[in-house]
Coordinates of C-alpha atoms in Angstrom, one line a residue:
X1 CA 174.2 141.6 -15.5
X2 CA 175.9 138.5 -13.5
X3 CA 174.9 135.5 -12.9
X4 CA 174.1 134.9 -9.6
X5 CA 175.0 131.0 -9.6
X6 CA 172.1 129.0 -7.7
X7 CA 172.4 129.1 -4.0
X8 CA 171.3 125.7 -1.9
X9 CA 170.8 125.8 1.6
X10 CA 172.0 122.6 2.9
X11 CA 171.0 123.6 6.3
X12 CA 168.2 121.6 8.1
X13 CA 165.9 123.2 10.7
X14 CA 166.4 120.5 13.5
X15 CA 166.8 121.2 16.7
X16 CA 169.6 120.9 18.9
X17 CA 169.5 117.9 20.5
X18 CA 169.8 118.6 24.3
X19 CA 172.7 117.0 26.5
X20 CA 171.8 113.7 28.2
X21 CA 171.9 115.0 32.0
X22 CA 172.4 112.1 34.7
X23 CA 171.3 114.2 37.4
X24 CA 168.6 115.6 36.4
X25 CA 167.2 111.9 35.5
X26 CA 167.8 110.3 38.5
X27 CA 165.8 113.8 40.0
X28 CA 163.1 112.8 37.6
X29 CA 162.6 109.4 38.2
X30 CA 163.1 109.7 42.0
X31 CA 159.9 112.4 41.6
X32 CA 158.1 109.4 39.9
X33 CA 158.5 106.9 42.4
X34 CA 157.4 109.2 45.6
X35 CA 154.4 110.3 43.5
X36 CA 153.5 106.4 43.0
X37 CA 154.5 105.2 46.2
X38 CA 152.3 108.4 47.8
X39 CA 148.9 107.5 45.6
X40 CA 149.5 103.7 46.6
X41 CA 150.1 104.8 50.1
X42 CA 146.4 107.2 50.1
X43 CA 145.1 104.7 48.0
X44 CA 146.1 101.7 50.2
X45 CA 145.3 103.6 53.9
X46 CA 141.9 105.5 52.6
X47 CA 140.0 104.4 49.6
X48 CA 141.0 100.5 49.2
X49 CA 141.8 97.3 51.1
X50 CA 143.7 94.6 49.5
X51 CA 143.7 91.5 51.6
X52 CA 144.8 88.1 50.8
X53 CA 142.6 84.9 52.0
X54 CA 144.7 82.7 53.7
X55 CA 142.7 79.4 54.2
X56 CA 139.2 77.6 53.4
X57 CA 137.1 79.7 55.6
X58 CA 135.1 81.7 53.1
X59 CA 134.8 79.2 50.2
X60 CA 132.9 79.0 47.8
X61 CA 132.5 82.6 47.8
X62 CA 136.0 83.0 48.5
X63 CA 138.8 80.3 47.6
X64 CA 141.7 80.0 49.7
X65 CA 144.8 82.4 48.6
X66 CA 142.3 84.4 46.6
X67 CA 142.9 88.2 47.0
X68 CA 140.5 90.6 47.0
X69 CA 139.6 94.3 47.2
X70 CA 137.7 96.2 49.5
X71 CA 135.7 99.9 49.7
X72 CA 137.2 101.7 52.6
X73 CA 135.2 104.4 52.3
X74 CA 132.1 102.3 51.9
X75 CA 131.0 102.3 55.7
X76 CA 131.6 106.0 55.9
X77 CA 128.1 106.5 53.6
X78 CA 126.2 103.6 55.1
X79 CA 126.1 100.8 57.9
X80 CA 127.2 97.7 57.3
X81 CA 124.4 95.5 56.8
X82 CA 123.4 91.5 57.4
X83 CA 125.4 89.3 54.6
X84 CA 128.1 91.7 53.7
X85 CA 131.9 90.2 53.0
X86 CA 133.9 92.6 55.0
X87 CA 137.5 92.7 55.8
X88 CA 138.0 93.7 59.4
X89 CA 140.7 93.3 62.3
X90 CA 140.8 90.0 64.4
X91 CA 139.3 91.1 67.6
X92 CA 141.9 88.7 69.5
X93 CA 144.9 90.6 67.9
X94 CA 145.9 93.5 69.7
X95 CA 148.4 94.5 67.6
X96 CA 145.7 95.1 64.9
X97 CA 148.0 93.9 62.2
X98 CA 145.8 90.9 61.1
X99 CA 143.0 91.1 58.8
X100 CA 140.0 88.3 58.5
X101 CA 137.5 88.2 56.1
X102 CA 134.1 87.1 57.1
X103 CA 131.0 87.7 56.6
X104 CA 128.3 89.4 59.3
X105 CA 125.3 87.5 60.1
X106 CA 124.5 89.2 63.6
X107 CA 124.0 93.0 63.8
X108 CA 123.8 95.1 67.0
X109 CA 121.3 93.9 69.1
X110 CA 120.4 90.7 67.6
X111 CA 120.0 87.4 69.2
X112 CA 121.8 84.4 67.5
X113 CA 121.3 81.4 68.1
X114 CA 122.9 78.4 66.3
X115 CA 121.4 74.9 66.2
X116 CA 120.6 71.8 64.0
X117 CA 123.4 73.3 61.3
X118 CA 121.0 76.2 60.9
X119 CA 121.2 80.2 62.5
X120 CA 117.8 81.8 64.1
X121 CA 118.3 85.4 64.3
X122 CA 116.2 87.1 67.4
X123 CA 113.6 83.9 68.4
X124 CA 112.7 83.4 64.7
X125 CA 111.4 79.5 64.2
X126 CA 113.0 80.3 60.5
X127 CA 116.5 79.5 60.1
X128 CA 118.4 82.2 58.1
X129 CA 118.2 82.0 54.4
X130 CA 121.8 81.5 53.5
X131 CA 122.4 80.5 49.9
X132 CA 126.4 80.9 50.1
X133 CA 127.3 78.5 52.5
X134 CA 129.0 75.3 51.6
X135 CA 127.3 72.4 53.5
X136 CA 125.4 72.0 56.3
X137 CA 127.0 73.3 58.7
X138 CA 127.6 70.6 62.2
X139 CA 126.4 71.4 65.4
X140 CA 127.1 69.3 68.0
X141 CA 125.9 71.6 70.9
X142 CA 123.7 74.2 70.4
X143 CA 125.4 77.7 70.8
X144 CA 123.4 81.1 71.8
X145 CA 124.5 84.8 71.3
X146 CA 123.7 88.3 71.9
X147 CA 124.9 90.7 70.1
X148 CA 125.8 93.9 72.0
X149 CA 125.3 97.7 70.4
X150 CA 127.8 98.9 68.0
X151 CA 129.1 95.2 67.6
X152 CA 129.3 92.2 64.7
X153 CA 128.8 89.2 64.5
X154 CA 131.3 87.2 62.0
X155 CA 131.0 83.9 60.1
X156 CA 132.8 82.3 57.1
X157 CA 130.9 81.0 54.6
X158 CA 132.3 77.7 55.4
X159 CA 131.0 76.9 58.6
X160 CA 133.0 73.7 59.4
X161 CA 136.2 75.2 58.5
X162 CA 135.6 78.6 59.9
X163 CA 137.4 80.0 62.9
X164 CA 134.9 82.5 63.3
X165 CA 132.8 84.3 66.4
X166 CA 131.9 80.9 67.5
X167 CA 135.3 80.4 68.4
X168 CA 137.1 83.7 69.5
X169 CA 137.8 84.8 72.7
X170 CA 136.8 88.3 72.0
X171 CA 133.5 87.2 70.5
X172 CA 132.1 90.4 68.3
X173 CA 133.5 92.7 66.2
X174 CA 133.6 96.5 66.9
X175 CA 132.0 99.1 64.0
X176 CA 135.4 101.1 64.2
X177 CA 137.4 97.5 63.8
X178 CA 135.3 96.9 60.4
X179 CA 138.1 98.1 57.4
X180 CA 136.2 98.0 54.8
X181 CA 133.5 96.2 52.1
X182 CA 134.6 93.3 50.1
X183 CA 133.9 93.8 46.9
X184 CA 135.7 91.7 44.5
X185 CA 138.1 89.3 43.8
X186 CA 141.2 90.3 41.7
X187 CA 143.7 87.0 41.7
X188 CA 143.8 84.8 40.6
X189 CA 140.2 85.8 39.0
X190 CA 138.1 88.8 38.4
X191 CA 134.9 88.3 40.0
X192 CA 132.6 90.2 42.5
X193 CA 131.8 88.8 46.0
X194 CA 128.3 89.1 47.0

């Protein structure tokens, strides 16, 4: 009988290691960026609103450059109701490319009036109850409003430094205009807007 010396199998198991393809990962990450840029795009046009605050309108609820979120599909389920933040197109822009972010105190068919830094919705001797604004707001004449059907009535949070209703020449703000619900802040702080 021989002897069979020992026999050793030097071979490992691994895997060929697949040639690095230039095309096919330029294919791959092009695929990658459409596929983000097409969920921002749905996300951005049908489910969110980003906006960014320009000025001192809305503070304190809002500060100026703050940017916040908003529900598109929100006002799909429900109205929009008295005291919401809402980010809607400037009536006076027919382009429709600027945002503003206000908040509604007048809903369709109300009567507002505004006097003695105070707002009387629909011959109410009670001035609104308005926790979030700033200071007192100044009222140097007293200003009256009716609010037609399927229309808004805006105001910032910071009455004196508001460009607001009071002060457009298309005075309300259409249902279909609204974009969406405010709901939080996201720079330069995480906080909800109520």
């Amino acid at each position: 009988m021989k002897d069979h010396p020992e026999q050793t199998n030097n071979e490992t198991t691994e895997e060929p290691k697949e040639k690095f393809n230039l095309k096919e990962e330029i294919i791959n990450w092009i695929q990658i960026l459409v596929t983000a840029a097409l969920i921002a795009f749905v996300l951005n046009r049908f489910i969110i609103a980003n906006s960014r605050v320009p000025s001192a309108s809305m503070e304190n609820t809002i500060m100026t450059h703050d940017r916040v979120i908003g529900s598109r599909l929100h006002y799909y389920f429900e109205d929009p109701e008295r005291g919401d933040v809402v980010i809607f197109y400037f009536p006076d822009d027919v382009t429709e490319k600027t945002y503003y972010v206000k908040r509604i105190i007048g809903m369709p068919g109300d009567v507002v009036d505004i006097r003695d830094g105070h707002v009387y919705l629909n011959g109410s001797d009670t001035p609104l109850d308005e926790p979030y604004i700033r200071e007192p707001m100044e009222t140097p004449v007293e200003l009256h409003y009716e609010v037609p059907e399927g229309c808004y009535f805006m105001m910032g949070d910071n009455r004196n430094y508001s460009a607001d209703s009071r002060f457009w020449h298309n005075t309300y703000v259409r249902k279909e205009k609204i974009v969406a619900k405010v709901l939080f802040r996201y720079f330069p702080s995480i906080g909800a807007i109520r």
